[in-house]
XYZ file of C-alpha atoms in Angstrom:
713
model
C 7.700 -25.589 27.320
C 7.387 -23.453 24.884
C 4.337 -23.624 22.076
C 5.608 -24.820 19.330
C 7.950 -27.746 21.220
C 4.543 -28.605 23.105
C 2.399 -29.292 19.874
C 5.378 -31.302 18.858
C 5.630 -33.445 21.769
C 1.349 -33.538 21.966
C 1.852 -35.117 18.011
C 4.169 -37.901 19.698
C 7.970 -35.766 18.260
C 10.416 -35.576 20.002
C 11.838 -31.979 20.934
C 15.249 -31.486 19.556
C 18.147 -31.925 21.666
C 19.165 -27.844 20.892
C 16.068 -26.565 22.247
C 17.253 -27.748 25.916
C 19.475 -24.937 25.691
C 18.404 -21.611 26.312
C 17.149 -18.764 24.103
C 19.767 -16.826 23.173
C 20.624 -13.773 26.104
C 21.833 -10.787 24.486
C 24.213 -8.781 27.027
C 22.610 -5.826 28.900
C 25.389 -2.553 28.238
C 24.581 0.719 29.665
C 23.748 3.688 26.969
C 22.322 6.862 26.635
C 20.536 7.943 24.420
C 20.671 12.187 24.437
C 17.531 14.303 22.920
C 16.631 17.688 23.489
C 13.489 16.429 25.390
C 14.837 14.295 27.096
C 17.424 11.228 27.776
C 16.467 7.255 27.235
C 18.790 4.252 28.521
C 18.987 1.600 25.995
C 20.928 -1.176 27.015
C 21.332 -3.315 23.940
C 22.617 -0.058 21.689
C 25.496 -2.176 21.466
C 23.851 -4.417 18.745
C 24.655 -1.767 16.199
C 26.780 -1.859 13.943
C 27.739 -0.065 10.843
C 30.336 -2.264 9.659
C 28.359 -5.602 9.990
C 31.671 -7.111 11.807
C 31.198 -6.665 15.516
C 32.098 -10.418 16.461
C 30.583 -10.128 19.491
C 27.119 -8.845 17.605
C 27.683 -11.536 14.795
C 27.989 -14.158 17.458
C 24.543 -13.269 18.503
C 22.665 -12.864 15.517
C 23.857 -16.442 14.551
C 22.880 -17.601 17.811
C 19.494 -16.343 17.392
C 19.572 -18.158 13.771
C 20.484 -21.658 15.546
C 17.432 -21.175 18.168
C 15.447 -20.528 15.468
C 16.219 -23.664 14.154
C 16.262 -25.739 17.157
C 12.645 -24.334 17.773
C 10.799 -24.319 14.400
C 12.375 -28.225 13.807
C 8.869 -29.641 14.579
C 7.606 -27.313 11.690
C 10.255 -28.834 9.198
C 8.225 -31.338 7.250
C 5.350 -28.647 6.790
C 7.291 -26.197 5.893
C 8.261 -28.285 2.684
C 5.165 -29.517 2.293
C 4.297 -25.973 2.609
C 6.791 -24.829 -0.264
C 6.259 -27.842 -2.261
C 2.487 -26.425 -2.212
C 3.650 -22.824 -3.190
C 6.034 -23.565 -5.906
C 3.653 -26.334 -7.511
C 0.954 -23.670 -8.132
C 3.603 -21.451 -10.282
C 4.410 -22.407 -13.831
C 7.930 -22.520 -13.814
C 8.614 -21.681 -17.606
C 6.690 -18.889 -17.975
C 7.042 -15.310 -19.722
C 5.256 -11.632 -19.605
C 3.155 -10.372 -22.037
C 5.488 -8.613 -24.526
C 5.556 -4.942 -25.503
C 6.655 -3.259 -27.734
C 9.474 -0.056 -27.968
C 11.331 1.274 -30.778
C 10.552 -1.315 -33.375
C 11.819 -4.258 -30.611
C 9.612 -6.003 -28.651
C 10.789 -6.429 -25.386
C 9.318 -9.318 -22.737
C 10.817 -11.692 -19.257
C 10.845 -15.118 -19.386
C 11.588 -18.038 -16.929
C 13.477 -21.332 -17.812
C 12.331 -24.335 -15.567
C 13.969 -24.469 -12.109
C 15.854 -21.255 -12.926
C 15.210 -18.585 -9.818
C 15.763 -15.409 -12.073
C 14.222 -14.236 -15.666
C 15.722 -13.859 -18.895
C 15.655 -10.756 -20.617
C 15.152 -10.580 -24.291
C 13.980 -8.690 -26.960
C 13.100 -9.726 -30.921
C 13.311 -7.023 -33.782
C 9.918 -5.880 -35.442
C 8.237 -9.400 -34.432
C 7.815 -12.332 -31.911
C 8.896 -14.636 -34.462
C 12.297 -12.696 -35.213
C 15.181 -14.623 -33.332
C 15.248 -14.338 -30.233
C 18.230 -11.305 -28.763
C 19.367 -12.498 -24.663
C 20.260 -9.266 -23.187
C 20.654 -10.638 -19.661
C 20.553 -14.032 -18.426
C 20.175 -13.337 -15.101
C 20.488 -16.796 -13.428
C 23.889 -17.065 -15.304
C 24.531 -13.295 -13.653
C 23.387 -14.077 -10.299
C 25.221 -17.251 -10.071
C 27.745 -18.437 -6.908
C 25.626 -15.083 -5.474
C 24.062 -14.910 -2.308
C 22.067 -12.308 -3.373
C 20.912 -10.687 -6.620
C 18.811 -8.266 -8.012
C 18.790 -6.241 -11.232
C 16.701 -3.291 -9.847
C 16.559 -1.372 -13.602
C 17.389 -1.629 -17.106
C 17.236 0.665 -19.992
C 18.356 0.722 -24.062
C 19.599 4.060 -25.499
C 17.881 5.977 -27.973
C 19.175 3.881 -30.917
C 18.140 0.527 -29.249
C 21.978 -0.231 -29.596
C 23.503 -0.161 -25.597
C 21.952 -1.239 -22.429
C 22.790 0.096 -18.921
C 21.237 -1.760 -15.893
C 22.079 -0.931 -12.543
C 22.675 -4.532 -10.136
C 22.921 -5.365 -6.751
C 24.853 -8.282 -4.712
C 24.846 -7.635 -1.616
C 21.195 -6.547 -0.890
C 21.474 -3.311 0.216
C 20.173 -1.248 -2.566
C 23.612 0.007 -3.227
C 23.984 -0.437 -6.890
C 26.353 -0.731 -9.731
C 25.388 0.364 -13.308
C 26.918 -1.457 -15.977
C 26.741 -1.439 -19.731
C 26.711 -4.135 -22.461
C 26.577 -3.444 -26.501
C 23.901 -5.642 -27.910
C 25.322 -5.624 -31.268
C 28.020 -7.407 -30.339
C 27.337 -8.468 -26.724
C 29.947 -6.896 -24.949
C 29.998 -5.985 -21.328
C 31.678 -1.954 -21.696
C 34.253 -1.561 -19.069
C 32.228 1.756 -17.669
C 31.140 0.783 -14.123
C 29.303 3.517 -11.657
C 29.313 2.556 -7.794
C 26.686 3.890 -5.419
C 24.169 4.449 -7.418
C 20.327 4.620 -7.267
C 18.365 1.759 -10.185
C 16.789 4.854 -12.116
C 18.316 5.386 -14.912
C 17.789 8.008 -18.092
C 19.672 8.187 -21.979
C 19.813 11.442 -23.429
C 19.486 11.821 -27.377
C 22.691 11.578 -28.291
C 23.040 7.532 -26.767
C 26.187 8.267 -25.222
C 24.928 9.884 -21.490
C 23.505 8.530 -19.253
C 21.958 9.988 -16.148
C 21.994 8.324 -12.514
C 21.278 9.504 -9.569
C 24.334 9.221 -7.234
C 23.878 7.399 -3.098
C 25.793 8.840 -0.397
C 27.641 5.185 0.413
C 26.381 5.942 4.337
C 22.982 7.595 4.542
C 22.145 6.005 1.597
C 20.640 9.395 0.733
C 19.807 10.426 -3.285
C 21.317 13.831 -3.393
C 23.065 14.360 -6.776
C 21.974 13.441 -10.643
C 24.747 12.804 -12.238
C 25.453 12.495 -16.219
C 28.056 9.450 -16.687
C 30.008 9.671 -21.047
C 30.614 5.991 -21.894
C 34.342 6.034 -22.839
C 35.386 7.660 -19.555
C 35.422 6.828 -15.617
C 33.239 7.521 -13.328
C 35.601 9.689 -11.344
C 34.816 12.288 -14.599
C 30.791 12.081 -14.283
C 29.273 15.688 -14.806
C 27.324 17.107 -11.495
C 23.867 17.594 -13.067
C 21.979 18.833 -10.207
C 22.335 18.970 -6.342
C 19.731 18.379 -3.901
C 20.312 20.448 -0.842
C 17.458 19.177 1.042
C 17.938 15.946 2.587
C 13.909 15.450 2.708
C 13.614 15.353 -0.066
C 14.107 12.368 -2.407
C 15.062 12.496 -5.987
C 13.968 10.312 -9.145
C 14.549 10.530 -12.818
C 12.208 9.843 -15.937
C 11.270 10.933 -19.498
C 8.225 12.760 -20.505
C 5.713 10.308 -22.742
C 6.878 12.027 -26.021
C 10.380 11.438 -25.347
C 10.945 14.816 -25.855
C 12.012 16.134 -22.337
C 14.278 14.329 -19.498
C 13.444 15.246 -15.977
C 14.787 15.139 -12.625
C 11.581 14.331 -9.811
C 12.385 15.966 -6.129
C 9.364 14.232 -3.524
C 9.383 14.684 0.077
C 6.360 13.451 2.041
C 4.659 17.182 1.588
C 5.868 18.757 -1.536
C 7.315 18.406 -5.041
C 9.040 19.635 -7.792
C 10.401 18.436 -11.586
C 12.736 19.795 -13.371
C 12.799 19.310 -16.859
C 15.077 19.967 -20.199
C 15.193 19.061 -23.669
C 16.599 15.266 -24.276
C 18.656 16.741 -26.811
C 20.210 19.051 -25.600
C 24.286 18.812 -25.263
C 25.065 18.195 -21.800
C 28.266 17.824 -22.745
C 29.010 21.261 -22.363
C 30.436 22.725 -19.494
C 28.467 25.144 -17.512
C 26.528 25.988 -14.400
C 25.239 22.539 -12.596
C 21.305 22.442 -13.235
C 21.844 25.691 -15.099
C 20.138 26.440 -18.464
C 19.282 22.860 -19.518
C 16.427 22.299 -16.324
C 13.870 24.536 -15.931
C 11.541 24.209 -12.216
C 7.767 23.301 -13.905
C 6.717 24.553 -10.362
C 9.097 25.762 -7.604
C 8.781 23.633 -4.342
C 5.782 25.228 -1.735
C 5.007 22.855 1.128
C 1.701 21.253 1.018
C 2.030 21.379 -2.631
C 2.295 17.910 -4.575
C 2.101 17.429 -8.268
C 3.554 15.574 -11.487
C 3.925 16.671 -14.778
C 3.907 14.926 -18.298
C 3.915 16.248 -21.799
C 2.410 15.073 -24.902
C 1.870 17.010 -28.104
C 1.101 20.818 -27.602
C 0.863 20.544 -23.410
C 1.121 19.843 -20.191
C -0.969 17.031 -17.950
C -0.288 17.811 -14.043
C -1.843 15.746 -11.285
C -1.958 18.646 -8.803
C -3.127 19.709 -5.271
C -2.980 23.250 -6.023
C -5.573 24.851 -4.791
C -6.636 22.778 -2.272
C -7.386 19.857 -3.964
C -7.017 17.295 -1.350
C -7.811 14.198 -3.452
C -5.893 16.142 -6.536
C -6.948 17.169 -9.463
C -5.706 17.009 -13.402
C -4.258 20.052 -15.382
C -2.892 21.687 -18.326
C -0.641 23.770 -19.823
C 0.342 24.397 -22.627
C 3.866 23.063 -24.005
C 5.463 26.317 -25.353
C 2.447 28.924 -24.844
C 2.562 28.704 -20.924
C 5.295 30.628 -18.574
C 7.182 27.504 -16.676
C 6.490 27.601 -13.276
C 3.273 29.412 -12.611
C 0.306 27.332 -11.628
C -1.910 30.118 -11.552
C -1.442 29.777 -15.037
C -2.104 26.092 -15.262
C -6.636 24.837 -16.189
C -8.841 22.270 -14.637
C -8.747 19.053 -17.065
C -10.374 16.146 -14.176
C -11.604 18.836 -11.147
C -11.169 17.895 -7.863
C -13.439 15.735 -5.932
C -14.063 14.888 -2.459
C -15.106 11.189 -3.038
C -12.574 10.394 -5.505
C -8.515 10.644 -5.111
C -6.564 10.937 -8.498
C -3.598 8.293 -7.475
C -1.977 8.826 -11.703
C -2.362 8.999 -15.041
C -1.105 8.251 -18.610
C -1.416 10.271 -21.761
C -2.065 8.959 -25.108
C -2.192 10.070 -29.109
C -6.294 10.452 -28.218
C -7.345 9.643 -25.345
C -6.110 9.825 -21.436
C -6.275 6.862 -18.951
C -7.010 7.923 -15.270
C -5.985 5.788 -12.610
C -8.190 6.676 -9.385
C -9.496 5.370 -6.089
C -13.172 5.212 -5.046
C -14.974 3.856 -2.154
C -11.676 2.618 -1.407
C -11.038 0.540 -4.919
C -8.591 1.250 -7.550
C -10.128 1.262 -10.618
C -9.170 2.990 -14.177
C -11.101 5.052 -16.605
C -10.636 6.919 -20.052
C -11.357 10.255 -21.319
C -11.728 11.708 -25.083
C -11.298 15.115 -25.842
C -14.733 14.663 -26.957
C -15.486 14.630 -22.834
C -16.039 10.758 -22.783
C -15.682 9.396 -19.554
C -15.670 5.763 -19.398
C -15.191 3.360 -16.709
C -13.300 -0.513 -17.086
C -15.538 -2.564 -15.578
C -15.135 -5.029 -12.673
C -17.233 -8.025 -11.956
C -16.046 -8.286 -8.471
C -17.040 -6.785 -5.116
C -13.204 -6.205 -4.165
C -10.831 -5.951 -6.614
C -7.647 -3.580 -7.586
C -6.871 -2.491 -11.192
C -3.364 -0.664 -12.415
C -1.402 0.140 -16.095
C 0.514 -2.333 -17.342
C 3.191 -1.222 -19.596
C 1.932 1.046 -22.364
C 5.712 1.703 -24.050
C 4.117 4.093 -26.626
C 0.932 6.525 -26.815
C -0.046 6.476 -30.535
C -2.164 3.420 -29.724
C -5.832 3.233 -29.404
C -5.754 0.461 -26.237
C -4.594 0.620 -23.044
C -2.929 -1.834 -21.274
C -3.713 -2.853 -17.834
C -3.914 -5.608 -14.997
C -6.174 -6.425 -12.934
C -6.470 -8.999 -9.556
C -8.290 -9.590 -7.005
C -7.999 -11.937 -3.760
C -9.133 -14.710 -5.842
C -8.255 -14.003 -9.092
C -4.658 -14.237 -10.592
C -2.933 -11.276 -11.744
C -4.430 -10.656 -15.837
C -3.377 -8.132 -18.296
C -5.984 -6.782 -20.321
C -6.427 -4.557 -23.386
C -8.841 -2.654 -24.363
C -9.502 -0.445 -27.426
C -10.480 2.921 -26.051
C -11.690 3.752 -30.021
C -14.201 0.310 -30.295
C -14.547 -0.792 -26.320
C -13.556 -3.846 -27.200
C -11.566 -5.840 -24.269
C -9.049 -8.662 -25.059
C -7.277 -10.837 -22.213
C -3.744 -11.232 -23.149
C -2.871 -13.002 -19.601
C -3.754 -14.298 -16.702
C -1.127 -15.456 -14.527
C -0.943 -19.502 -14.914
C -2.375 -20.995 -11.487
C -1.299 -24.761 -11.519
C -2.295 -27.642 -8.897
C -5.721 -27.623 -9.350
C -6.263 -24.288 -8.590
C -9.834 -22.690 -9.426
C -11.009 -19.317 -8.909
C -14.642 -20.277 -8.182
C -13.891 -22.336 -5.478
C -13.316 -19.265 -3.134
C -15.437 -16.300 -2.067
C -14.057 -13.053 -1.467
C -15.814 -10.124 0.521
C -15.894 -6.728 0.753
C -16.367 -5.528 4.910
C -16.923 -2.412 6.754
C -15.581 -2.347 9.775
C -16.480 0.609 12.704
C -12.998 2.014 14.271
C -13.517 3.238 17.592
C -14.194 6.833 16.537
C -16.937 5.769 14.519
C -14.371 5.825 11.111
C -15.424 3.188 8.816
C -12.465 1.062 7.836
C -12.449 -1.347 4.263
C -11.810 -4.831 4.857
C -11.061 -7.535 2.604
C -11.980 -10.809 3.461
C -10.915 -14.249 0.965
C -11.692 -17.839 2.326
C -12.724 -21.498 0.755
C -16.391 -22.410 -0.703
C -17.757 -24.004 2.386
C -16.429 -21.726 5.503
C -18.905 -21.377 8.244
C -19.235 -18.015 10.025
C -19.419 -19.955 13.616
C -16.669 -17.949 15.164
C -14.052 -21.673 14.953
C -11.910 -20.579 12.307
C -8.052 -19.681 12.228
C -7.042 -15.935 10.401
C -3.991 -14.029 9.541
C -5.066 -10.360 8.871
C -2.699 -8.258 7.200
C -1.711 -4.313 7.091
C 0.425 -2.114 6.439
C -0.647 1.624 6.596
C 2.021 4.449 5.880
C 3.519 6.849 4.007
C -0.017 7.206 1.575
C 0.943 3.399 0.387
C -2.248 1.572 -0.135
C -2.686 -2.004 0.205
C -5.254 -3.565 -2.390
C -6.999 -7.072 -2.524
C -4.442 -8.502 -4.919
C -4.013 -12.695 -5.556
C -1.288 -14.846 -4.080
C -0.313 -18.082 -4.834
C 0.672 -18.213 -1.240
C -2.070 -17.405 0.610
C -4.217 -20.015 -1.035
C -2.005 -22.641 1.003
C -4.261 -21.442 4.057
C -7.279 -20.888 2.440
C -7.440 -24.959 1.796
C -6.732 -25.320 5.306
C -10.187 -23.791 6.171
C -7.898 -20.262 7.360
C -9.699 -17.126 6.748
C -7.510 -14.200 5.157
C -8.039 -10.447 5.964
C -6.629 -7.460 4.137
C -7.254 -4.274 6.733
C -7.381 -1.619 4.753
C -6.494 0.699 7.759
C -6.058 4.738 8.335
C -2.187 5.363 7.022
C -2.771 4.642 3.384
C -4.673 5.940 1.170
C -7.231 3.713 0.130
C -9.970 6.529 1.135
C -8.089 8.857 -0.656
C -5.640 12.015 0.644
C -7.655 12.269 4.259
C -7.033 8.991 4.867
C -3.452 9.457 4.792
C -3.518 12.613 6.979
C -5.526 10.882 9.902
C -2.813 7.943 9.783
C 0.316 9.894 10.233
C 2.544 12.212 12.808
C 0.254 13.204 15.838
C -2.793 10.750 14.121
C -0.456 7.659 13.656
C -2.034 5.958 16.723
C -5.217 5.515 14.243
C -3.490 2.939 11.834
C -2.663 0.891 14.524
C -6.120 0.554 16.963
C -7.798 0.255 13.527
C -6.234 -2.523 12.891
C -6.773 -3.580 16.604
C -10.832 -2.505 15.581
C -10.977 -4.476 12.593
C -9.768 -8.049 13.817
C -12.467 -7.506 16.823
C -15.073 -6.590 14.259
C -14.057 -9.561 12.262
C -14.201 -12.064 15.532
C -17.684 -10.834 16.818
C -18.675 -11.293 13.182
C -17.811 -14.959 13.350
C -14.954 -14.984 10.683
C -12.724 -16.329 13.773
C -12.234 -17.873 17.185
C -10.575 -14.948 19.325
C -7.863 -16.994 20.550
C -7.074 -18.404 16.551
C -6.096 -15.208 15.338
C -2.534 -14.372 13.883
C -1.232 -11.042 11.861
C 1.404 -10.279 9.854
C 3.182 -7.157 8.413
C 6.465 -5.433 6.889
C 8.817 -2.212 7.479
C 6.419 -0.352 8.338
C 3.529 -2.646 8.935
C 6.301 -4.417 11.715
C 5.999 -1.259 13.340
C 2.283 -1.832 13.135
C 3.011 -5.744 14.464
C 5.031 -4.051 17.590
C 2.987 -1.229 18.566
C -0.405 -3.823 18.558
C 1.315 -6.163 20.285
C 1.790 -3.737 22.896
C -1.419 -2.186 22.926
C -3.757 -5.821 22.790
C -1.151 -8.824 22.987
C -4.686 -10.475 24.046
C -6.219 -10.310 20.743
C -3.338 -12.130 18.965
C -2.804 -15.704 19.291
C 0.456 -14.797 16.912
C 2.188 -12.776 14.771
C 5.321 -11.897 12.083
C 7.015 -8.759 11.955
C 9.176 -8.347 9.173
C 12.057 -6.241 8.757
C 10.197 -4.384 11.611
C 10.541 -0.520 12.164
C 10.149 -0.992 15.537
C 12.894 1.775 17.406
C 11.371 4.530 15.637
C 12.719 8.097 18.578
C 16.405 6.565 18.452
C 16.243 6.299 14.348
C 14.471 8.975 13.929
C 16.839 10.994 16.737
C 19.794 9.426 14.282
C 20.438 10.984 10.779
C 23.087 9.374 9.818
C 20.982 6.325 9.815
C 19.982 5.971 5.545
C 16.568 7.605 4.827
C 15.600 9.048 8.748
C 15.508 13.021 7.162
C 13.729 12.032 4.703
C 10.911 10.457 7.236
C 9.927 13.616 9.216
C 6.869 14.712 7.603
C 5.965 10.869 8.409
C 6.837 10.322 11.921
C 7.676 13.550 13.120
C 10.651 14.986 14.179
C 11.316 13.924 17.709
C 13.834 16.985 17.997
C 10.428 18.696 18.749
C 9.386 18.014 22.300
C 5.596 17.624 20.872
C 6.449 14.746 17.869
C 9.733 13.497 20.921
C 6.407 12.223 23.419
C 4.128 11.115 21.029
C 5.786 8.978 19.128
C 7.540 7.909 21.989
C 4.254 6.811 23.564
C 3.512 3.758 20.612
C 7.782 3.185 19.645
C 7.246 -1.145 19.734
C 10.915 -0.833 21.598
C 10.269 1.769 24.335
C 6.716 0.136 25.381
C 7.992 -3.005 25.511
C 6.594 -4.788 29.158
C 6.880 -7.413 31.785
C 3.497 -8.587 30.421
C 2.213 -11.396 27.990
C 2.587 -11.187 24.480
C 1.734 -13.264 21.057
C 3.556 -15.389 20.376
C 6.322 -14.073 17.694
C 8.557 -14.637 14.221
C 10.195 -11.609 13.539
C 12.614 -11.212 10.514
C 15.569 -9.156 9.515
C 17.845 -9.085 7.265
C 21.511 -7.960 7.924
C 22.247 -5.562 5.119
C 19.156 -3.737 5.171
C 19.217 -0.365 4.215
C 15.971 0.531 4.693
C 15.388 -1.029 8.035
C 18.462 -1.671 10.060
C 19.251 -5.009 11.327
C 19.952 -3.766 15.387
C 16.094 -2.201 15.334
C 14.650 -6.396 15.452
C 17.909 -7.239 17.424
C 17.736 -5.111 19.759
C 13.753 -5.355 19.820
C 13.479 -9.287 20.388
C 16.324 -9.292 23.112
C 14.584 -6.478 25.287
C 11.436 -8.765 24.809
C 12.736 -11.674 25.696
C 14.173 -10.124 28.880
C 10.697 -8.804 29.996
C 8.073 -11.050 28.582
C 6.005 -13.043 31.318
C 4.911 -15.743 28.813
C 6.183 -18.464 27.326
C 5.433 -18.191 23.894
C 7.341 -19.046 20.820
C 9.557 -16.244 19.970
C 11.860 -16.601 17.211
C 14.084 -14.361 15.496
C 15.166 -15.235 11.658
C 18.081 -13.027 10.272
C 19.096 -13.770 6.536
C 22.652 -13.004 6.819
C 23.060 -12.422 2.852
C 20.058 -10.142 2.074
C 18.608 -6.423 2.573
C 15.081 -5.006 3.118
C 12.977 -7.042 0.324
C 14.309 -10.522 1.824
C 16.012 -13.476 -0.252
C 16.531 -12.796 -4.231
C 15.324 -15.177 -6.674
C 11.967 -16.574 -7.754
C 11.701 -19.700 -5.446
C 14.076 -18.630 -1.985
C 12.068 -16.350 -1.229
C 9.025 -18.858 -0.403
C 10.921 -21.290 1.734
C 11.264 -17.645 4.224
C 7.224 -17.661 3.575
C 6.906 -21.466 4.352
C 8.717 -20.989 7.425
C 6.793 -18.364 8.729
C 3.842 -20.159 7.731
C 4.795 -23.081 9.234
C 4.670 -20.984 12.537
C 1.516 -19.709 12.106
C -0.260 -22.967 10.935
C 1.375 -24.523 14.643
C 0.580 -21.450 16.798
C -3.046 -21.550 15.311
C -3.758 -25.560 16.104
C -4.426 -25.605 11.606
C -5.135 -29.106 10.440
C -1.195 -29.838 8.760
């Protein structure tokens, strides 16, 4: 009898009749995946259907959902209780901190019971009449999925451009609204990225076109209001499919820029925002100039204000990056040799970003695994923004305009809700603008956060952020949930979650492992966790678990693990490598079929990722990736209880990866532990849309975890 059903019977509950049926069994169909370095059999390859209409495939996914419903039925009351707790901590009629831009104050606000925000503005002051730009709850009515990915108002404050997704596949449709009349214009642009920029003429919008098959962004186009999308002018086309593409305006508003980025190199092209882009001419020709031509292993980003550009760059071997400057008109573009140091490189401090203001520069950096901010003034004064907790994270809030002495920033920790401060750089005075309300009697003083250092098997010290409720005893009896990501140089910072409180209040420990593959400890931390060093990500996670168990934070058989996307790859690899260290695992939208996906350049985003995972057409990378790919390493052995989630319309990790993985696990694993597969048939990579609906998924996975770990309900 499987564990959740056994728990239900032990509690005096009847197992649902539907559970008497066997778990869904996917058919095995011979299929050979060929590669230059060898061929492999993939008996579940047939589950892949790019149209998402194959009746046999859909029947299997629906059967998995029905099975999950049956298996998790005994936890339904617990799920409802968890959902009520989580939603009960959220102030329903909440609003964001307004910010000022070109004479208007912009903000979002939620109405009680509504899943989506109202985007609004007021002219001149917050006491002025409200202008509703987008009522997203009304727009989402009747739709299974809805998201506004980006919005931007024209320079004359009249026309709103916004990107809308009603499928969940991140293929946005750009629409326009006349804010003076409230009329939605006839113009529509399909298959676009959610990244829009206006030119100074107030009629031209730049956007990034998305290939409808590969979902790659390879072309920048200009749309002129009142003309069909088919007539949009090609501004720039990128031939190298390993590069991502984005758009932006400089801090001065003087330039429009195209940002091109691969895993290991970048390039930025900028043009005067007031140029006449409607004229005919060579795409990307005289209008857009290159700040510095792309060179492998050179990454940079530049911004302009006043008479200079400031560039964050790893030029000259600055692995942790530095800030440099060049004159706006006095320096020849395209020559990093003419750049001059503003903030030199450091082996101990990683520069993550910066923002320019008329009287100072704000720097976003990492030191000791923590993210902090500091300000630099022209007189050479450097000041850090203070924190009172051992584990926290800071970041820039919305600083829409540079002509201010004040810096807005966000602050959070595992115990402190998201907080927005404004500090006056001239006087040092700090003002609290907003702390996200947490209802239901939550008091940060009732919880404790710690910063720990676990020793990995190669001697590396790995930072760990831990939180628990006061009164917790490190006697080795508690249940624990450990989370991590560890890929793409994305750092997992300790931040507050209203959901996690439900675990802490039940006596659990929550831990965030800052494993290699992120950039918590600087660029070398990432270099040691990707390509041929990727296994360090997995072993770090395992070693953190063993450290915490040994230190008394949890009992060995009461540990759960959670990760999503590339963090789902982490879950799959760890399940193969150390299944006995975990009682339960949650793998959301997991990237688990590494080799097959990376061999297929028709799959969205594959070519962008060769410098992250390696190109399996190279025998060296093929062998290494194959050695850890979760799908390829499923064995006939016992695995932890598993909750696997995906979205049918996922554009980042295709649904068929976890579908195949679950099918192979069912066929091979020797244990009787729970294995459920939840497929959201109306969502993509981020799960369900809406403020509250996503917490239904959280409550379901948490109910699974609590039941498996034997936590008191």
